[in-house]
């Protein structure tokens, strides 16, 4: 008899099947390719939705691949275990992935059949890796999905080989991601050597009994490895180049989904596998988050290339998410879960808008985009929705998730991190505000192209903009049905461990308190908007100054420098997780 949990591998298998069929479907026709590829994503999402009533009700579904069940608490095979945290990310990856794939196939209609089929294949392969990584309860299997995602991302970044920046960006991504993969592999080997376990539940039980120095070194390696995937400073070197060089929908896939995978996995490892290793780990996450939030926002403000600006803003948003994790509170974890979904929506929307502008006009720099508002007012409207959502302006979705994170930081008695988050938010508003203002200016020179946007492209933009509004208008429903169970899954590590070792189980769902019209959060909206105005003026006034050039020079373009940043970050991370406890 088929049980619900026995269907857990199917969402991944369907995406992998879609990837295999894409090069064959294009031989029939382009319409068949679109139907096969998009339906594979939608079918995967539909199956995940079927798990939702049970999982968001507090259950953890578990499936042992090959029917290799645990014996006396020991697991030899690969386990899939889905709780509300993992299901939330998997649902977003498959549903938003379908929209991005539709946009990709519409944008690249000028490609030859072979190239179009290959792009759909690689896209689905990357999406399958993200869904598989969200559903797995095995550390080595998590490493395998990381590798699958990495391989697909190299090819997607370098897809247009005739463009030198694309090939260079893919090389930087390959170097840094391979280093990250090596760190994750070594960490996995250390944990297996110490405990003879790869199952996340079994590892949790072993680490509760004894957490040694090797285990803490492994935690530092894991944070550095997945921090590279997330683009946290100083592991971020690959991200601006890869996002800028890739086509718009691929940049949206990287920024909206792939980097989120890094944050979601760090949360899983720190809270579910390790018995919350101590305040030193939370302090490390807080520092990484604040440096990324501020550094990404400042560098975004100083950019003229639109996609590069959005890429740096992604680094900033990953920092905000990491700060939410660092609070280790129910409110902070709820805010992180909410913001993970929101970031996938509004950042995908904005990268698709950037891709649509490049497709329609050929313009890539913000300074060249005057007249866009008159020419494509609805596209400017969609971009403005995304910008307002990131800025935390009600009634859009970012207002709620940022409010939860801010409340958690203040509630934990950390006024300085709160002030730095507000400053990062104001700089972010300035960076995105200058783009909207550029759209409203008069057109100075004729555009290189005059293309119309296709129906698939328009549909994706409308659906993403509508989702940003819907997630902000109905926060109570989102909190009660999605965010509270996801937050609770992170806080009930023993429940998760028991479930993945016992063929299923339940976690305790705890309520998260939230006031939509919190006076401090409402007052923050005009404050950040007011602060953004002089910041925009300063960025324009001093854009060619020596100080600005020195700040920009941090992103040198040299893969050697980026690898150096990563190594420095690795040393700091391992020292914080393994050495700091010995000095206390």
Coordinates of C-alpha atoms in Angstrom, one line a residue:
X1 CA 0.0 0.0 0.0
X2 CA 1.4 3.4 -1.0
X3 CA 1.8 5.9 1.8
X4 CA 2.2 9.6 1.5
X5 CA 5.8 9.4 2.7
X6 CA 6.7 6.9 0.0
X7 CA 6.0 9.6 -2.6
X8 CA 8.8 11.9 -1.1
X9 CA 11.4 11.2 -3.8
X10 CA 8.9 11.8 -6.7
X11 CA 9.1 15.7 -6.8
X12 CA 12.9 15.4 -7.4
X13 CA 12.5 12.5 -9.8
X14 CA 9.9 14.4 -11.9
X15 CA 12.3 17.4 -12.3
X16 CA 15.2 15.0 -13.2
X17 CA 12.9 13.3 -15.7
X18 CA 11.9 16.7 -17.2
X19 CA 15.7 17.6 -17.5
X20 CA 16.3 14.3 -19.4
X21 CA 13.3 14.8 -21.7
X22 CA 13.9 18.4 -22.5
X23 CA 16.6 17.8 -25.2
X24 CA 14.3 15.2 -26.7
X25 CA 11.1 17.3 -26.6
X26 CA 12.8 20.1 -28.5
X27 CA 13.2 17.7 -31.4
X28 CA 9.4 17.6 -31.7
X29 CA 8.7 21.3 -31.4
X30 CA 9.4 24.3 -29.1
X31 CA 5.8 24.2 -27.8
X32 CA 6.4 20.6 -26.7
X33 CA 9.6 21.6 -25.0
X34 CA 7.8 24.4 -23.1
X35 CA 4.9 22.1 -22.1
X36 CA 7.2 19.3 -20.9
X37 CA 9.6 21.6 -19.0
X38 CA 7.0 23.8 -17.3
X39 CA 4.7 20.9 -16.5
X40 CA 7.6 19.0 -14.9
X41 CA 8.0 22.0 -12.5
X42 CA 4.3 22.3 -11.9
X43 CA 3.9 18.6 -11.3
X44 CA 6.7 18.7 -8.7
X45 CA 5.1 21.6 -7.0
X46 CA 1.7 19.9 -7.0
X47 CA 3.2 16.8 -5.3
X48 CA 4.8 19.0 -2.7
X49 CA 1.5 20.7 -2.1
X50 CA 0.0 17.3 -1.4
X51 CA 2.4 16.9 1.5
X52 CA 1.5 20.4 2.9
X53 CA -1.6 19.5 5.0
X54 CA 0.3 16.9 7.0
X55 CA 3.7 18.6 7.2
X56 CA 2.3 22.0 8.1
X57 CA 0.1 20.3 10.6
X58 CA 3.2 19.3 12.5
X59 CA 4.2 15.9 10.9
X60 CA 7.6 15.0 9.7
X61 CA 7.3 12.6 6.7
X62 CA 10.2 10.1 6.3
X63 CA 11.1 7.7 3.5
X64 CA 14.1 5.4 3.5
X65 CA 15.3 4.9 -0.1
X66 CA 15.7 1.3 -1.0
X67 CA 13.8 0.4 2.1
X68 CA 17.0 0.5 4.1
X69 CA 15.4 1.2 7.5
X70 CA 17.3 2.0 10.7
X71 CA 18.4 -0.8 12.9
X72 CA 18.9 0.1 16.6
X73 CA 19.1 3.8 15.7
X74 CA 21.8 3.2 13.0
X75 CA 21.1 4.3 9.4
X76 CA 23.0 2.9 6.4
X77 CA 20.9 4.2 3.5
X78 CA 19.8 7.6 2.3
X79 CA 16.8 9.1 4.1
X80 CA 14.4 11.7 2.8
X81 CA 12.7 13.6 5.7
X82 CA 10.5 16.6 5.1
X83 CA 9.4 19.0 7.8
X84 CA 7.8 22.5 7.4
X85 CA 11.2 24.2 7.0
X86 CA 12.4 22.0 4.2
X87 CA 9.0 21.8 2.5
X88 CA 8.7 25.6 2.5
X89 CA 11.9 26.0 0.5
X90 CA 11.1 23.1 -1.8
X91 CA 7.7 24.5 -2.6
X92 CA 9.2 27.9 -3.5
X93 CA 11.9 26.3 -5.6
X94 CA 9.5 24.3 -7.7
X95 CA 6.7 26.9 -8.0
X96 CA 8.9 30.0 -8.6
X97 CA 11.1 27.8 -10.8
X98 CA 8.2 27.1 -13.1
X99 CA 7.7 30.8 -13.7
X100 CA 11.4 31.5 -14.2
X101 CA 11.6 28.6 -16.7
X102 CA 8.6 30.0 -18.6
X103 CA 10.3 33.3 -18.8
X104 CA 13.6 31.7 -19.9
X105 CA 12.1 29.8 -22.8
X106 CA 10.3 33.0 -23.9
X107 CA 13.4 35.2 -23.6
X108 CA 15.6 32.7 -25.5
X109 CA 13.2 32.0 -28.3
X110 CA 15.9 33.2 -30.7
X111 CA 18.2 30.4 -29.8
X112 CA 18.7 27.3 -31.9
X113 CA 16.7 24.2 -30.9
X114 CA 19.7 22.4 -29.5
X115 CA 20.7 25.3 -27.3
X116 CA 17.1 25.9 -26.1
X117 CA 16.7 22.3 -25.1
X118 CA 20.1 22.4 -23.3
X119 CA 19.1 25.5 -21.3
X120 CA 15.8 23.9 -20.1
X121 CA 17.7 20.7 -19.2
X122 CA 20.2 22.5 -17.1
X123 CA 17.6 24.7 -15.4
X124 CA 15.5 21.7 -14.4
X125 CA 18.6 19.9 -13.2
X126 CA 19.5 22.8 -10.9
X127 CA 15.9 23.1 -9.6
X128 CA 15.9 19.3 -8.9
X129 CA 19.1 19.7 -6.8
X130 CA 17.5 22.5 -4.8
X131 CA 14.4 20.5 -4.1
X132 CA 16.4 17.4 -3.3
X133 CA 18.7 19.3 -0.9
X134 CA 15.6 20.6 0.9
X135 CA 14.0 17.2 1.3
X136 CA 17.1 15.1 2.3
X137 CA 17.9 14.0 5.8
X138 CA 21.4 12.7 5.0
X139 CA 24.5 14.9 5.1
X140 CA 26.4 13.1 2.3
X141 CA 23.3 13.2 0.1
X142 CA 23.1 17.0 0.9
X143 CA 26.7 17.3 -0.4
X144 CA 25.7 15.4 -3.6
X145 CA 22.8 17.8 -4.3
X146 CA 25.2 20.7 -3.7
X147 CA 27.5 19.3 -6.3
X148 CA 24.6 18.8 -8.8
X149 CA 23.5 22.4 -8.3
X150 CA 27.1 23.5 -8.7
X151 CA 27.6 21.7 -12.0
X152 CA 24.4 23.0 -13.5
X153 CA 25.2 26.6 -12.4
X154 CA 28.6 26.5 -14.1
X155 CA 27.0 25.6 -17.4
X156 CA 24.2 28.1 -17.1
X157 CA 26.6 30.9 -16.2
X158 CA 28.8 30.1 -19.2
X159 CA 25.9 29.2 -21.5
X160 CA 26.7 32.1 -24.0
X161 CA 30.3 31.2 -24.6
X162 CA 30.8 33.9 -27.1
X163 CA 30.5 36.4 -24.3
X164 CA 33.9 36.6 -22.5
X165 CA 32.4 37.9 -19.2
X166 CA 30.2 34.9 -19.0
X167 CA 33.1 32.5 -19.4
X168 CA 35.2 34.4 -16.8
X169 CA 32.3 34.5 -14.4
X170 CA 31.7 30.8 -14.7
X171 CA 35.4 30.1 -14.0
X172 CA 35.2 32.2 -10.8
X173 CA 32.1 30.4 -9.8
X174 CA 33.8 27.0 -10.5
X175 CA 36.9 27.9 -8.4
X176 CA 35.1 29.2 -5.3
X177 CA 32.3 26.7 -5.4
X178 CA 34.8 23.8 -5.7
X179 CA 36.6 25.1 -2.6
X180 CA 33.2 25.3 -0.8
X181 CA 32.4 21.7 -2.0
X182 CA 35.8 20.5 -0.6
X183 CA 35.0 22.2 2.8
X184 CA 31.6 20.5 3.0
X185 CA 33.1 17.1 2.0
X186 CA 35.9 17.4 4.7
X187 CA 33.3 18.3 7.3
X188 CA 31.2 15.3 6.3
X189 CA 34.2 13.1 6.6
X190 CA 35.1 14.5 10.0
X191 CA 31.6 13.8 11.4
X192 CA 31.4 10.4 9.9
X193 CA 34.8 9.5 11.4
X194 CA 33.8 10.7 14.8
X195 CA 30.3 9.3 14.9
X196 CA 29.9 6.8 12.1
X197 CA 26.8 8.6 11.0
X198 CA 25.5 10.6 8.0
X199 CA 21.8 10.7 8.8
X200 CA 20.9 14.1 10.3
X201 CA 18.8 12.7 13.1
X202 CA 21.5 10.2 14.0
X203 CA 24.1 12.9 14.0
X204 CA 21.9 15.1 16.2
X205 CA 21.6 12.3 18.8
X206 CA 25.4 11.7 18.7
X207 CA 26.2 15.4 19.1
X208 CA 23.8 15.8 22.0
X209 CA 25.8 13.1 23.8
X210 CA 29.2 14.5 23.0
X211 CA 30.3 17.5 20.8
X212 CA 34.1 17.4 20.4
X213 CA 36.6 19.7 18.9
X214 CA 36.5 17.9 15.5
X215 CA 32.7 18.4 15.5
X216 CA 33.1 22.1 16.0
X217 CA 35.7 22.3 13.2
X218 CA 33.2 20.5 11.0
X219 CA 30.6 23.1 11.9
X220 CA 32.9 25.9 10.9
X221 CA 33.6 24.2 7.6
X222 CA 29.9 23.6 6.9
X223 CA 29.1 27.3 7.6
X224 CA 31.9 28.5 5.3
X225 CA 30.9 26.0 2.6
X226 CA 27.2 26.8 2.5
X227 CA 28.0 30.5 3.3
X228 CA 29.8 30.5 -0.1
X229 CA 26.7 29.2 -1.8
X230 CA 24.7 31.9 0.0
X231 CA 27.1 34.6 -1.1
X232 CA 27.7 35.9 2.5
X233 CA 30.7 38.3 2.9
X234 CA 33.6 37.4 2.7
X235 CA 32.6 34.2 0.7
X236 CA 30.7 36.3 -1.9
X237 CA 33.3 36.9 -4.6
X238 CA 31.6 34.8 -7.3
X239 CA 28.1 36.2 -6.9
X240 CA 28.2 39.7 -8.6
X241 CA 30.0 38.5 -11.6
X242 CA 27.9 35.3 -12.1
X243 CA 24.6 37.2 -11.6
X244 CA 25.7 40.0 -14.0
X245 CA 26.9 37.7 -16.8
X246 CA 24.0 35.2 -16.8
X247 CA 20.8 35.9 -18.7
X248 CA 18.0 37.5 -16.6
X249 CA 16.0 34.4 -15.7
X250 CA 19.2 32.5 -14.8
X251 CA 20.2 35.4 -12.5
X252 CA 16.7 35.2 -11.0
X253 CA 17.2 31.5 -10.4
X254 CA 20.6 32.1 -8.8
X255 CA 19.5 35.0 -6.7
X256 CA 15.9 34.0 -5.8
X257 CA 16.5 30.3 -5.2
X258 CA 20.1 29.0 -5.3
X259 CA 21.6 31.4 -2.7
X260 CA 18.5 30.9 -0.5
X261 CA 19.5 27.2 -0.4
X262 CA 22.7 28.1 1.4
X263 CA 20.9 30.0 4.1
X264 CA 18.2 27.3 4.5
X265 CA 20.9 24.7 4.9
X266 CA 22.9 26.7 7.4
X267 CA 19.7 27.0 9.5
X268 CA 19.1 23.2 9.2
X269 CA 22.7 22.3 10.3
X270 CA 23.0 24.9 13.1
X271 CA 19.6 24.3 14.7
X272 CA 18.6 20.8 13.7
X273 CA 21.8 18.8 13.6
X274 CA 24.0 20.5 16.2
X275 CA 22.5 21.0 19.6
X276 CA 22.8 24.8 19.1
X277 CA 26.5 24.8 19.7
X278 CA 26.5 28.0 21.8
X279 CA 26.5 31.7 21.8
X280 CA 29.8 31.9 19.9
X281 CA 28.1 30.3 16.8
X282 CA 25.2 32.7 17.1
X283 CA 27.6 35.6 17.4
X284 CA 29.5 34.4 14.3
X285 CA 26.2 34.3 12.4
X286 CA 25.3 37.8 13.6
X287 CA 28.6 39.3 12.5
X288 CA 28.5 37.6 9.1
X289 CA 24.9 38.8 8.7
X290 CA 25.5 42.4 9.6
X291 CA 28.7 42.7 7.5
X292 CA 26.9 41.2 4.5
X293 CA 23.8 43.3 5.0
X294 CA 25.7 46.6 5.2
X295 CA 28.5 45.7 2.7
X296 CA 26.1 44.5 0.1
X297 CA 23.8 47.5 0.4
X298 CA 26.7 50.0 0.1
X299 CA 28.2 48.3 -2.9
X300 CA 24.7 48.1 -4.5
X301 CA 24.3 51.9 -4.1
X302 CA 27.5 52.5 -5.9
X303 CA 26.7 50.4 -9.0
X304 CA 25.5 51.6 -12.4
X305 CA 24.9 48.1 -14.0
X306 CA 21.4 47.2 -13.0
X307 CA 22.0 43.4 -12.7
X308 CA 25.2 44.0 -10.7
X309 CA 23.3 46.4 -8.4
X310 CA 20.6 43.7 -7.8
X311 CA 23.4 41.1 -7.2
X312 CA 24.9 43.2 -4.4
X313 CA 21.5 43.7 -3.0
X314 CA 21.1 39.9 -2.9
X315 CA 24.2 39.7 -0.7
X316 CA 22.6 42.3 1.6
X317 CA 19.4 40.3 1.8
X318 CA 21.3 37.1 2.6
X319 CA 22.8 39.1 5.5
X320 CA 19.4 40.1 6.8
X321 CA 18.3 36.4 6.7
X322 CA 21.4 35.4 8.6
X323 CA 20.7 38.0 11.3
X324 CA 17.3 36.4 11.7
X325 CA 18.9 33.0 12.2
X326 CA 21.4 34.5 14.7
X327 CA 18.6 35.6 17.0
X328 CA 17.8 31.9 17.6
X329 CA 14.3 32.9 18.7
X330 CA 10.9 31.8 17.4
X331 CA 10.2 35.3 16.1
X332 CA 13.6 35.5 14.3
X333 CA 13.3 32.1 12.7
X334 CA 9.8 32.9 11.6
X335 CA 11.0 36.1 10.1
X336 CA 13.8 34.2 8.3
X337 CA 11.4 31.6 6.9
X338 CA 9.0 34.4 5.8
X339 CA 11.9 36.4 4.2
X340 CA 13.2 33.3 2.4
X341 CA 9.9 33.0 0.6
X342 CA 9.7 36.8 0.1
X343 CA 13.2 37.1 -1.3
X344 CA 12.5 34.3 -3.8
X345 CA 9.5 36.3 -5.0
X346 CA 10.7 39.9 -5.1
X347 CA 14.3 39.3 -6.2
X348 CA 13.1 36.9 -9.0
X349 CA 10.7 39.6 -10.0
X350 CA 13.4 42.3 -10.2
X351 CA 15.9 40.2 -12.1
X352 CA 13.2 39.3 -14.6
X353 CA 12.4 43.0 -15.0
X354 CA 16.1 43.6 -15.6
X355 CA 16.2 40.8 -18.1
X356 CA 13.1 42.2 -19.8
X357 CA 14.7 45.6 -20.1
X358 CA 17.9 44.1 -21.7
X359 CA 15.7 42.0 -24.0
X360 CA 13.6 45.0 -25.1
X361 CA 16.1 47.8 -25.3
X362 CA 19.7 46.4 -24.9
X363 CA 20.4 48.8 -22.1
X364 CA 22.3 47.4 -19.1
X365 CA 23.3 50.5 -17.1
X366 CA 20.9 52.4 -14.9
X367 CA 22.2 55.7 -16.4
X368 CA 21.0 54.6 -19.9
X369 CA 17.5 53.7 -18.8
X370 CA 15.8 57.0 -19.1
X371 CA 12.4 56.8 -20.8
X372 CA 11.6 53.2 -19.6
X373 CA 8.6 54.5 -17.6
X374 CA 7.0 56.0 -20.7
X375 CA 7.9 53.1 -22.9
X376 CA 7.0 50.2 -20.6
X377 CA 5.0 51.7 -17.6
X378 CA 3.7 48.3 -16.5
X379 CA 7.2 46.9 -16.3
X380 CA 8.3 49.9 -14.2
X381 CA 5.3 49.2 -12.0
X382 CA 6.4 45.6 -11.5
X383 CA 9.9 46.6 -10.6
X384 CA 8.6 49.2 -8.2
X385 CA 6.5 46.6 -6.5
X386 CA 9.7 44.5 -6.0
X387 CA 11.7 47.5 -4.8
X388 CA 8.9 48.5 -2.3
X389 CA 8.7 45.0 -1.0
X390 CA 12.5 44.9 -0.3
X391 CA 12.2 48.3 1.3
X392 CA 9.6 47.0 3.7
X393 CA 6.8 49.2 2.7
X394 CA 3.3 47.9 3.6
X395 CA 1.2 46.3 2.4
X396 CA 3.8 44.3 0.5
X397 CA 5.4 41.1 1.9
X398 CA 8.8 42.5 2.9
X399 CA 7.2 44.7 5.5
X400 CA 6.1 41.6 7.5
X401 CA 9.2 39.5 7.3
X402 CA 11.5 42.4 8.1
X403 CA 9.3 43.4 11.0
X404 CA 9.6 39.9 12.5
X405 CA 13.4 40.0 12.2
X406 CA 13.6 43.5 13.6
X407 CA 11.4 42.5 16.5
X408 CA 13.6 39.5 17.2
X409 CA 16.8 41.5 17.3
X410 CA 15.3 44.1 19.6
X411 CA 13.7 41.4 21.7
X412 CA 17.0 39.8 22.3
X413 CA 18.5 43.0 23.7
X414 CA 20.7 44.0 20.7
X415 CA 20.1 47.6 19.9
X416 CA 23.4 48.0 17.9
X417 CA 22.6 45.2 15.4
X418 CA 19.1 46.7 15.1
X419 CA 20.5 50.1 14.2
X420 CA 22.9 48.6 11.7
X421 CA 20.0 46.7 10.1
X422 CA 18.0 49.9 9.8
X423 CA 20.9 51.6 8.2
X424 CA 21.3 48.8 5.7
X425 CA 17.7 49.0 4.9
X426 CA 17.9 52.7 4.2
X427 CA 20.9 52.2 1.9
X428 CA 19.0 49.5 0.1
X429 CA 16.0 51.9 -0.4
X430 CA 18.4 54.4 -1.8
X431 CA 20.0 51.9 -4.2
X432 CA 16.7 50.7 -5.6
X433 CA 15.2 54.2 -5.5
X434 CA 17.8 55.6 -7.8
X435 CA 16.9 52.9 -10.3
X436 CA 13.2 53.9 -10.2
X437 CA 14.1 57.6 -10.6
X438 CA 16.3 56.7 -13.6
X439 CA 13.3 55.0 -15.2
X440 CA 11.3 58.3 -14.8
X441 CA 14.0 60.5 -16.5
X442 CA 13.8 61.5 -20.2
X443 CA 15.4 59.2 -22.7
X444 CA 18.8 60.7 -23.9
X445 CA 19.8 58.3 -26.7
X446 CA 18.0 55.8 -28.8
X447 CA 18.1 52.2 -27.5
X448 CA 20.1 49.5 -29.3
X449 CA 17.0 47.3 -29.7
X450 CA 13.3 47.7 -29.9
X451 CA 11.8 44.3 -29.0
X452 CA 8.4 43.4 -27.7
X453 CA 8.0 41.2 -24.7
X454 CA 6.3 37.8 -25.2
X455 CA 3.3 36.6 -23.3
X456 CA 5.3 34.1 -21.2
X457 CA 7.5 36.9 -20.0
X458 CA 4.6 39.2 -19.1
X459 CA 2.8 36.4 -17.3
X460 CA 5.7 35.6 -15.0
X461 CA 6.1 39.3 -14.1
X462 CA 2.4 39.6 -13.2
X463 CA 2.3 36.5 -11.1
X464 CA 5.4 37.4 -9.1
X465 CA 4.2 40.9 -8.5
X466 CA 0.8 39.6 -7.5
X467 CA 2.5 37.1 -5.1
X468 CA 4.4 39.9 -3.4
X469 CA 1.2 41.8 -2.8
X470 CA -0.7 38.7 -1.6
X471 CA 1.9 37.6 0.8
X472 CA 1.8 41.1 2.4
X473 CA -2.0 41.4 2.5
X474 CA -2.6 38.1 4.3
X475 CA 0.2 37.9 6.8
X476 CA -1.9 36.2 9.5
X477 CA -2.7 33.3 7.1
X478 CA 0.9 33.0 6.1
X479 CA 2.1 33.0 9.7
X480 CA -0.4 30.5 11.0
X481 CA -0.1 28.0 8.1
X482 CA 3.4 28.3 6.8
X483 CA 5.8 30.3 8.9
X484 CA 5.0 29.1 12.4
X485 CA 5.4 25.4 11.5
X486 CA 8.7 26.2 9.7
X487 CA 10.0 28.1 12.7
X488 CA 8.9 25.4 15.0
X489 CA 10.6 22.7 13.0
X490 CA 13.9 24.5 13.6
X491 CA 13.3 24.7 17.3
X492 CA 12.3 21.1 17.8
X493 CA 15.5 19.4 16.9
X494 CA 14.8 16.3 19.1
X495 CA 11.4 15.9 17.4
X496 CA 12.9 16.0 14.0
X497 CA 15.7 13.6 14.9
X498 CA 13.2 11.1 16.4
X499 CA 11.1 11.4 13.3
X500 CA 13.8 10.6 10.7
X501 CA 15.0 7.7 12.8
X502 CA 11.5 6.2 13.4
X503 CA 9.8 6.4 10.1
X504 CA 8.0 9.6 10.8
X505 CA 6.8 11.7 13.8
X506 CA 5.5 15.0 14.9
X507 CA 7.0 18.3 16.0
X508 CA 5.5 20.8 18.4
X509 CA 4.1 23.9 16.6
X510 CA 4.5 27.0 18.7
X511 CA 2.7 30.3 18.1
X512 CA 4.6 33.4 17.0
X513 CA 3.3 36.7 18.2
X514 CA 3.2 39.6 15.7
X515 CA 1.6 43.0 15.5
X516 CA 1.1 44.3 12.0
X517 CA 0.9 47.9 13.0
X518 CA 3.7 47.9 15.5
X519 CA 4.4 51.6 16.0
X520 CA 8.2 51.3 15.8
X521 CA 8.0 49.3 12.6
X522 CA 5.4 51.7 11.0
X523 CA 7.6 54.7 11.9
X524 CA 10.6 52.9 10.3
X525 CA 9.0 53.2 6.9
X526 CA 9.2 57.1 6.5
X527 CA 12.5 57.1 8.4
X528 CA 14.2 54.8 5.9
X529 CA 12.6 56.7 2.9
X530 CA 13.8 60.0 4.3
X531 CA 17.3 58.7 4.9
X532 CA 17.4 57.3 1.3
X533 CA 17.0 60.8 -0.3
X534 CA 20.4 62.2 0.8
X535 CA 22.1 58.9 0.2
X536 CA 20.9 59.0 -3.4
X537 CA 22.3 62.5 -3.8
X538 CA 25.6 61.6 -2.1
X539 CA 26.0 58.5 -4.4
X540 CA 25.5 60.6 -7.5
X541 CA 27.6 63.5 -6.3
X542 CA 30.6 61.5 -5.3
X543 CA 30.3 58.5 -7.8
X544 CA 33.7 59.3 -9.3
X545 CA 35.5 60.2 -6.0
X546 CA 38.6 58.4 -4.7
X547 CA 36.7 57.0 -1.7
X548 CA 34.0 55.4 -4.0
X549 CA 36.7 53.9 -6.2
X550 CA 38.4 52.4 -3.2
X551 CA 35.2 50.8 -2.0
X552 CA 34.4 49.4 -5.5
X553 CA 38.0 48.0 -5.7
X554 CA 37.0 45.5 -3.0
X555 CA 35.4 43.5 -5.9
X556 CA 38.7 43.4 -7.8
X557 CA 37.7 40.9 -10.5
X558 CA 40.6 38.6 -9.6
X559 CA 39.7 35.1 -8.7
X560 CA 42.9 34.9 -6.6
X561 CA 41.6 37.8 -4.4
X562 CA 38.2 36.2 -4.1
X563 CA 39.8 32.9 -3.0
X564 CA 41.8 34.8 -0.5
X565 CA 38.7 36.4 0.9
X566 CA 37.2 32.9 1.2
X567 CA 40.2 31.6 3.0
X568 CA 40.2 34.5 5.5
X569 CA 36.5 33.9 6.1
X570 CA 37.1 30.2 6.6
X571 CA 39.8 30.8 9.2
X572 CA 37.6 33.3 11.1
X573 CA 34.7 30.9 10.9
X574 CA 36.5 27.8 12.2
X575 CA 38.2 29.9 14.9
X576 CA 34.8 31.1 16.0
X577 CA 33.2 27.7 16.1
X578 CA 36.2 25.6 17.4
X579 CA 38.7 27.8 19.1
X580 CA 36.5 30.4 20.8
X581 CA 34.8 27.7 23.1
X582 CA 38.3 26.7 24.4
X583 CA 39.1 30.2 25.4
X584 CA 36.0 30.8 27.4

